PDB file of C-alpha atoms in Angstrom:
ATOM      1  CA  GLN A 295     -13.906  -0.958 -13.462  1.00 79.00           C
ATOM      2  CA  LYS A 296     -11.527  -0.681 -10.706  1.00 86.00           C
ATOM      3  CA  GLU A 297      -7.831   0.876 -12.638  1.00 93.00           C
ATOM      4  CA  VAL A 298      -6.591  -1.968 -10.810  1.00 96.00           C
ATOM      5  CA  GLU A 299      -7.635  -5.710 -11.260  1.00 96.00           C
ATOM      6  CA  GLN A 300      -6.713  -8.488  -8.888  1.00 96.00           C
ATOM      7  CA  ASP A 301      -8.240 -11.928  -8.562  1.00 89.00           C
ATOM      8  CA  PRO A 302      -9.150 -12.675  -4.230  1.00 87.00           C
ATOM      9  CA  GLY A 303      -8.552 -15.208  -4.274  1.00 88.00           C
ATOM     10  CA  PRO A 304      -8.052 -17.765  -2.016  1.00 93.00           C
ATOM     11  CA  LEU A 305      -5.012 -20.386  -4.059  1.00 96.00           C
ATOM     12  CA  SER A 306      -4.135 -22.311  -2.282  1.00 97.00           C
ATOM     13  CA  VAL A 307      -1.048 -24.781  -3.678  1.00 97.00           C
ATOM     14  CA  PRO A 308       1.296 -26.821  -1.915  1.00 97.00           C
ATOM     15  CA  GLU A 309       4.575 -26.134  -0.661  1.00 97.00           C
ATOM     16  CA  GLY A 310       7.515 -26.297  -3.388  1.00 97.00           C
ATOM     17  CA  ALA A 311       4.450 -25.284  -6.330  1.00 97.00           C
ATOM     18  CA  ILE A 312       5.185 -22.048  -8.557  1.00 97.00           C
ATOM     19  CA  VAL A 313       2.947 -19.766  -7.957  1.00 97.00           C
ATOM     20  CA  SER A 314       1.813 -17.067 -10.468  1.00 97.00           C
ATOM     21  CA  LEU A 315      -0.222 -14.232  -9.353  1.00 97.00           C
ATOM     22  CA  ASN A 316      -1.361 -11.935 -11.734  1.00 97.00           C
ATOM     23  CA  CYS A 317      -3.256  -7.975 -12.524  1.00 97.00           C
ATOM     24  CA  THR A 318      -4.502  -6.290 -15.357  1.00 97.00           C
ATOM     25  CA  TYR A 319      -4.197  -2.356 -14.996  1.00 96.00           C
ATOM     26  CA  SER A 320      -6.498  -0.159 -17.626  1.00 94.00           C
ATOM     27  CA  ASN A 321      -4.146   3.159 -17.115  1.00 91.00           C
ATOM     28  CA  SER A 322      -1.825   3.934 -19.660  1.00 89.00           C
ATOM     29  CA  ALA A 323      -0.249   6.735 -18.066  1.00 89.00           C
ATOM     30  CA  PHE A 324       1.161   3.132 -15.088  1.00 91.00           C
ATOM     31  CA  GLN A 325       4.500   3.350 -15.727  1.00 90.00           C
ATOM     32  CA  TYR A 326       6.050   2.102 -12.957  1.00 92.00           C
ATOM     33  CA  PHE A 327       4.617  -1.276 -11.122  1.00 95.00           C
ATOM     34  CA  MET A 328       5.177  -2.737  -7.626  1.00 96.00           C
ATOM     35  CA  TRP A 329       4.540  -5.783  -5.726  1.00 98.00           C
ATOM     36  CA  TYR A 330       3.845  -6.332  -2.270  1.00 98.00           C
ATOM     37  CA  ARG A 331       3.948  -8.994   0.484  1.00 98.00           C
ATOM     38  CA  GLN A 332       0.451  -8.013   3.327  1.00 98.00           C
ATOM     39  CA  TYR A 333       0.310 -10.649   6.282  1.00 96.00           C
ATOM     40  CA  SER A 334      -2.203 -10.719   8.733  1.00 91.00           C
ATOM     41  CA  ARG A 335      -3.193  -7.740  10.514  1.00 86.00           C
ATOM     42  CA  LYS A 336       0.611  -6.038   9.337  1.00 92.00           C
ATOM     43  CA  GLY A 337       1.550  -3.711   6.733  1.00 96.00           C
ATOM     44  CA  PRO A 338       2.338  -4.209   3.648  1.00 97.00           C
ATOM     45  CA  GLU A 339       6.278  -5.212   2.237  1.00 97.00           C
ATOM     46  CA  LEU A 340       7.652  -4.460  -0.436  1.00 96.00           C
ATOM     47  CA  LEU A 341       8.660  -7.320  -2.405  1.00 96.00           C
ATOM     48  CA  MET A 342       9.312  -6.173  -5.556  1.00 95.00           C
ATOM     49  CA  TYR A 343       9.583  -3.119  -8.261  1.00 94.00           C
ATOM     50  CA  THR A 344       9.823  -2.066 -12.169  1.00 92.00           C
ATOM     51  CA  TYR A 345       9.138   0.517 -14.027  1.00 87.00           C
ATOM     52  CA  SER A 346      10.136  -1.411 -17.825  1.00 85.00           C
ATOM     53  CA  SER A 347       8.112  -4.210 -19.450  1.00 89.00           C
ATOM     54  CA  GLY A 348      10.221  -7.566 -19.304  1.00 91.00           C
ATOM     55  CA  ASN A 349      11.544  -9.881 -16.094  1.00 93.00           C
ATOM     56  CA  LYS A 350      13.140  -8.765 -12.607  1.00 95.00           C
ATOM     57  CA  GLU A 351      14.669 -11.502 -10.941  1.00 96.00           C
ATOM     58  CA  ASP A 352      15.159 -11.521  -6.120  1.00 95.00           C
ATOM     59  CA  GLY A 353      15.819 -14.662  -5.145  1.00 97.00           C
ATOM     60  CA  ARG A 354      12.534 -17.011  -5.598  1.00 97.00           C
ATOM     61  CA  PHE A 355      10.758 -13.609  -6.913  1.00 97.00           C
ATOM     62  CA  THR A 356      10.260 -12.933  -9.981  1.00 97.00           C
ATOM     63  CA  ALA A 357       8.042  -9.943 -11.080  1.00 97.00           C
ATOM     64  CA  GLN A 358       6.820 -10.355 -15.219  1.00 96.00           C
ATOM     65  CA  VAL A 359       5.426  -6.898 -17.151  1.00 96.00           C
ATOM     66  CA  ASP A 360       3.937  -6.470 -20.022  1.00 95.00           C
ATOM     67  CA  LYS A 361       2.871  -2.699 -21.127  1.00 93.00           C
ATOM     68  CA  SER A 362       1.035  -3.256 -24.802  1.00 93.00           C
ATOM     69  CA  SER A 363      -1.149  -6.177 -22.504  1.00 94.00           C
ATOM     70  CA  LYS A 364      -1.355  -4.409 -19.157  1.00 95.00           C
ATOM     71  CA  TYR A 365      -0.594  -7.119 -17.642  1.00 96.00           C
ATOM     72  CA  ILE A 366       1.498  -7.645 -14.229  1.00 97.00           C
ATOM     73  CA  SER A 367       2.468 -10.763 -12.746  1.00 97.00           C
ATOM     74  CA  LEU A 368       4.887 -12.270 -10.072  1.00 98.00           C
ATOM     75  CA  PHE A 369       5.839 -15.995  -9.941  1.00 98.00           C
ATOM     76  CA  ILE A 370       7.108 -17.297  -7.162  1.00 98.00           C
ATOM     77  CA  ARG A 371       9.383 -20.665  -7.064  1.00 98.00           C
ATOM     78  CA  ASP A 372       9.466 -23.880  -4.146  1.00 98.00           C
ATOM     79  CA  SER A 373       7.016 -22.247  -2.756  1.00 98.00           C
ATOM     80  CA  GLN A 374       7.299 -22.588   1.284  1.00 97.00           C
ATOM     81  CA  PRO A 375       4.191 -22.062   4.230  1.00 97.00           C
ATOM     82  CA  SER A 376       6.202 -18.794   5.163  1.00 97.00           C
ATOM     83  CA  ASP A 377       5.226 -17.683   2.039  1.00 98.00           C
ATOM     84  CA  SER A 378       0.697 -18.170   2.796  1.00 97.00           C
ATOM     85  CA  ALA A 379       0.138 -14.036   2.763  1.00 97.00           C
ATOM     86  CA  THR A 380      -2.160 -11.239   0.765  1.00 97.00           C
ATOM     87  CA  TYR A 381       0.026  -9.923  -2.079  1.00 98.00           C
ATOM     88  CA  LEU A 382      -1.080  -6.963  -3.380  1.00 98.00           C
ATOM     89  CA  CYS A 383       0.011  -5.348  -6.741  1.00 97.00           C
ATOM     90  CA  ALA A 384       0.157  -1.636  -6.829  1.00 97.00           C
ATOM     91  CA  THR A 385       1.250   0.571  -9.487  1.00 95.00           C
ATOM     92  CA  GLY A 386       1.888   4.652 -10.326  1.00 91.00           C
ATOM     93  CA  SER A 387       2.493   7.366 -12.635  1.00 87.00           C
ATOM     94  CA  ASN A 388       6.238   9.492 -13.084  1.00 74.00           C
ATOM     95  CA  THR A 389       4.895  12.995 -12.094  1.00 72.00           C
ATOM     96  CA  GLY A 390       8.457  13.839 -10.827  1.00 67.00           C
ATOM     97  CA  THR A 391       7.076  13.722  -7.542  1.00 68.00           C
ATOM     98  CA  ALA A 392       6.754  10.178  -5.139  1.00 67.00           C
ATOM     99  CA  SER A 393       3.210   8.807  -7.150  1.00 80.00           C
ATOM    100  CA  LYS A 394       0.174   7.570  -5.278  1.00 90.00           C
ATOM    101  CA  LEU A 395      -0.309   4.128  -5.492  1.00 94.00           C
ATOM    102  CA  THR A 396      -3.189   2.644  -7.339  1.00 96.00           C
ATOM    103  CA  PHE A 397      -3.734  -0.787  -5.400  1.00 97.00           C
ATOM    104  CA  GLY A 398      -5.746  -4.170  -6.660  1.00 97.00           C
ATOM    105  CA  THR A 399      -7.717  -5.848  -4.288  1.00 96.00           C
ATOM    106  CA  GLY A 400      -5.288  -7.581  -2.952  1.00 96.00           C
ATOM    107  CA  THR A 401      -4.207 -12.277  -3.926  1.00 97.00           C
ATOM    108  CA  ARG A 402      -4.293 -14.465  -0.268  1.00 96.00           C
ATOM    109  CA  LEU A 403      -2.296 -17.631  -0.778  1.00 97.00           C
ATOM    110  CA  GLN A 404      -2.365 -20.419   0.830  1.00 97.00           C
ATOM    111  CA  VAL A 405       0.629 -22.229   0.692  1.00 97.00           C
ATOM    112  CA  THR A 406       0.130 -26.071   3.158  1.00 96.00           C
ATOM    113  CA  LEU A 407       2.627 -28.730   3.290  1.00 91.00           C
TER     114      LEU A 407
ATOM    115  CA  ASP B 136      17.608   1.906  10.980  1.00 66.00           C
ATOM    116  CA  ALA B 137      13.786   2.128  12.101  1.00 79.00           C
ATOM    117  CA  GLY B 138      11.218   1.511   9.620  1.00 94.00           C
ATOM    118  CA  VAL B 139       7.946   3.431   9.572  1.00 97.00           C
ATOM    119  CA  THR B 140       6.181   3.508  13.233  1.00 97.00           C
ATOM    120  CA  GLN B 141       2.304   4.794  13.784  1.00 98.00           C
ATOM    121  CA  SER B 142       0.484   4.866  16.722  1.00 97.00           C
ATOM    122  CA  PRO B 143      -1.587   4.004  18.351  1.00 97.00           C
ATOM    123  CA  THR B 144      -1.580   0.536  17.253  1.00 97.00           C
ATOM    124  CA  HIS B 145      -5.641  -0.158  17.694  1.00 97.00           C
ATOM    125  CA  LEU B 146      -8.078   2.511  18.469  1.00 96.00           C
ATOM    126  CA  ILE B 147     -11.762   2.085  19.219  1.00 98.00           C
ATOM    127  CA  LYS B 148     -14.389   5.375  18.908  1.00 98.00           C
ATOM    128  CA  THR B 149     -18.259   6.311  18.771  1.00 98.00           C
ATOM    129  CA  ARG B 150     -20.294   7.999  15.225  1.00 98.00           C
ATOM    130  CA  GLY B 151     -19.359  11.932  15.510  1.00 98.00           C
ATOM    131  CA  GLN B 152     -15.954  11.418  17.437  1.00 98.00           C
ATOM    132  CA  GLN B 153     -12.659  13.028  16.114  1.00 98.00           C
ATOM    133  CA  VAL B 154      -9.369  10.348  15.926  1.00 98.00           C
ATOM    134  CA  THR B 155      -6.073  11.176  15.549  1.00 98.00           C
ATOM    135  CA  LEU B 156      -3.251   9.332  13.938  1.00 98.00           C
ATOM    136  CA  ARG B 157       0.439   9.431  13.711  1.00 98.00           C
ATOM    137  CA  CYS B 158       3.123   8.547  11.576  1.00 98.00           C
ATOM    138  CA  SER B 159       7.326   8.986  11.661  1.00 98.00           C
ATOM    139  CA  PRO B 160       8.291   7.829   9.213  1.00 97.00           C
ATOM    140  CA  LYS B 161      11.565   5.646   7.761  1.00 95.00           C
ATOM    141  CA  SER B 162      14.879   7.391   8.721  1.00 94.00           C
ATOM    142  CA  GLY B 163      16.012  10.135   5.361  1.00 92.00           C
ATOM    143  CA  HIS B 164      12.744   9.926   4.186  1.00 94.00           C
ATOM    144  CA  ASP B 165      11.301  12.822   3.560  1.00 94.00           C
ATOM    145  CA  THR B 166       7.111  12.089   2.190  1.00 94.00           C
ATOM    146  CA  VAL B 167       4.560  10.462   3.990  1.00 96.00           C
ATOM    147  CA  SER B 168       1.276   9.344   2.265  1.00 96.00           C
ATOM    148  CA  TRP B 169      -1.782   7.736   4.381  1.00 98.00           C
ATOM    149  CA  TYR B 170      -3.255   5.078   3.021  1.00 98.00           C
ATOM    150  CA  GLN B 171      -7.009   3.663   3.937  1.00 98.00           C
ATOM    151  CA  GLN B 172      -6.960  -0.075   4.403  1.00 97.00           C
ATOM    152  CA  ALA B 173     -11.081  -2.178   4.189  1.00 96.00           C
ATOM    153  CA  LEU B 174     -11.585  -5.127   5.122  1.00 93.00           C
ATOM    154  CA  GLY B 175     -10.663  -7.617   2.075  1.00 92.00           C
ATOM    155  CA  GLN B 176      -9.851  -5.029   0.029  1.00 94.00           C
ATOM    156  CA  GLY B 177      -6.487  -3.109  -1.291  1.00 96.00           C
ATOM    157  CA  PRO B 178      -4.967   0.041   0.335  1.00 97.00           C
ATOM    158  CA  GLN B 179      -7.271   3.198  -0.723  1.00 97.00           C
ATOM    159  CA  PHE B 180      -4.616   6.235  -1.315  1.00 97.00           C
ATOM    160  CA  ILE B 181      -6.495   9.329   0.696  1.00 97.00           C
ATOM    161  CA  PHE B 182      -3.300  12.124   0.604  1.00 96.00           C
ATOM    162  CA  GLN B 183       0.824  12.795   0.725  1.00 94.00           C
ATOM    163  CA  TYR B 184       2.397  15.238   2.636  1.00 94.00           C
ATOM    164  CA  TYR B 185       5.776  16.397   1.340  1.00 92.00           C
ATOM    165  CA  GLU B 186       7.274  19.742   3.253  1.00 91.00           C
ATOM    166  CA  GLU B 187       4.726  19.953   5.425  1.00 93.00           C
ATOM    167  CA  GLU B 188       2.592  20.826   2.672  1.00 93.00           C
ATOM    168  CA  GLU B 189      -0.182  18.352   1.287  1.00 93.00           C
ATOM    169  CA  ARG B 190       1.025  17.939  -2.447  1.00 90.00           C
ATOM    170  CA  GLN B 191      -1.815  14.402  -3.310  1.00 89.00           C
ATOM    171  CA  ARG B 192      -4.836  13.811  -2.089  1.00 93.00           C
ATOM    172  CA  GLY B 193      -7.452  11.281  -3.169  1.00 94.00           C
ATOM    173  CA  ASN B 194     -10.794  10.960  -3.298  1.00 94.00           C
ATOM    174  CA  PHE B 195     -11.991  10.795   0.370  1.00 97.00           C
ATOM    175  CA  PRO B 196     -13.742  14.324   2.217  1.00 97.00           C
ATOM    176  CA  ASP B 197     -12.724  17.073   3.210  1.00 97.00           C
ATOM    177  CA  ARG B 198     -12.966  14.583   7.011  1.00 98.00           C
ATOM    178  CA  PHE B 199      -9.989  13.435   6.678  1.00 98.00           C
ATOM    179  CA  SER B 200      -7.291  16.240   7.340  1.00 97.00           C
ATOM    180  CA  GLY B 201      -3.546  15.896   8.108  1.00 97.00           C
ATOM    181  CA  HIS B 202      -0.315  17.399   8.953  1.00 97.00           C
ATOM    182  CA  GLN B 203       3.048  16.931   8.202  1.00 97.00           C
ATOM    183  CA  PHE B 204       5.139  18.673  11.025  1.00 97.00           C
ATOM    184  CA  PRO B 205       9.636  19.960  10.648  1.00 97.00           C
ATOM    185  CA  ASN B 206      10.790  16.323  11.301  1.00 95.00           C
ATOM    186  CA  TYR B 207       8.891  14.817   8.248  1.00 96.00           C
ATOM    187  CA  SER B 208       6.387  13.038  10.595  1.00 97.00           C
ATOM    188  CA  SER B 209       2.737  13.240  10.205  1.00 98.00           C
ATOM    189  CA  GLU B 210      -0.797  12.743  11.823  1.00 98.00           C
ATOM    190  CA  LEU B 211      -4.327  12.464   9.846  1.00 98.00           C
ATOM    191  CA  ASN B 212      -7.457  13.515  11.488  1.00 98.00           C
ATOM    192  CA  VAL B 213     -10.405  12.628  10.922  1.00 98.00           C
ATOM    193  CA  ASN B 214     -13.548  14.517  12.044  1.00 98.00           C
ATOM    194  CA  ALA B 215     -17.165  13.367  12.393  1.00 98.00           C
ATOM    195  CA  LEU B 216     -16.217   9.575  12.885  1.00 98.00           C
ATOM    196  CA  LEU B 217     -18.462   7.505  10.195  1.00 98.00           C
ATOM    197  CA  LEU B 218     -18.847   3.858  10.629  1.00 98.00           C
ATOM    198  CA  GLY B 219     -17.698   3.063   7.566  1.00 97.00           C
ATOM    199  CA  ASP B 220     -14.665   4.936   8.303  1.00 98.00           C
ATOM    200  CA  SER B 221     -13.297   1.811   9.989  1.00 98.00           C
ATOM    201  CA  ALA B 222     -10.507   0.251   8.469  1.00 97.00           C
ATOM    202  CA  LEU B 223      -6.398  -0.252   9.252  1.00 98.00           C
ATOM    203  CA  TYR B 224      -4.561   2.952   8.844  1.00 98.00           C
ATOM    204  CA  LEU B 225      -1.332   3.014   6.410  1.00 98.00           C
ATOM    205  CA  CYS B 226       1.324   5.094   6.727  1.00 98.00           C
ATOM    206  CA  ALA B 227       4.006   5.042   4.091  1.00 97.00           C
ATOM    207  CA  SER B 228       7.277   6.633   3.892  1.00 96.00           C
ATOM    208  CA  THR B 229       9.581   7.756   0.425  1.00 92.00           C
ATOM    209  CA  GLN B 230      12.615  10.141   0.086  1.00 87.00           C
ATOM    210  CA  GLY B 231      12.233  13.030  -2.503  1.00 76.00           C
ATOM    211  CA  SER B 232      10.456  11.536  -5.680  1.00 74.00           C
ATOM    212  CA  TYR B 233      12.176   7.816  -5.478  1.00 81.00           C
ATOM    213  CA  ASN B 234       8.891   5.573  -6.474  1.00 85.00           C
ATOM    214  CA  GLU B 235       9.019   2.944  -3.559  1.00 91.00           C
ATOM    215  CA  GLN B 236       7.148   3.792  -0.311  1.00 94.00           C
ATOM    216  CA  PHE B 237       7.820   1.215   2.518  1.00 96.00           C
ATOM    217  CA  PHE B 238       4.884   1.057   4.817  1.00 97.00           C
ATOM    218  CA  GLY B 239       4.317   1.222   8.523  1.00 97.00           C
ATOM    219  CA  PRO B 240       2.097  -1.422  10.601  1.00 97.00           C
ATOM    220  CA  GLY B 241      -0.990   1.060  10.665  1.00 98.00           C
ATOM    221  CA  THR B 242      -3.441   1.581  12.804  1.00 98.00           C
ATOM    222  CA  ARG B 243      -6.502  -0.381  13.324  1.00 97.00           C
ATOM    223  CA  LEU B 244      -9.956   1.642  14.037  1.00 98.00           C
ATOM    224  CA  THR B 245     -13.282   0.572  15.143  1.00 98.00           C
ATOM    225  CA  VAL B 246     -16.356   2.610  14.864  1.00 98.00           C
ATOM    226  CA  LEU B 247     -18.878   2.530  16.624  1.00 97.00           C
TER     227      LEU B 247
END
């Protein structure tokens, strides 16, 4: 069993839709969570970082963490064709130093006109 | 402010050869991590360098080695290349104990 599970998709939605992307994790030591966006053949771009249960909002993006269920989500409101990319969830442990990140496989999102 | 840079962009090698990939961290960052991303997969942690020493290592064989220079730039070396080493190699940087890691564009390695 992978430490971080993520549905690979692809997920296709019409422009303007609300998108929900999800990951589950198994290791209780994971304490902080990130979402990255990766365009084809590019490096991952950090979208959201959070370390506590609850919601964090940044523009059209909302990250949600439920540590009791080991479940993390990213919501994208008013989705645009430019949001078409692979979305990676990542997590790490607080070790006093910058920890290694453990990633999900990524969900490929296609926003259609 | 320059972000993380990596070179070369693409590389083609044959089995058994050796390769060196390079990374310059984001300005002000002193910690560099390397990841391997196979097609259709998430990045896998290889190792991390801080103060010119390997601080953490993932589940990769000794064929994978690295180095960090006094200016915080880093190299990833892979010896005795296998077909399975074909992947996108990503470098990420951060400052000290901060958790957010910022990635470069990657080097795409193809082993024939």
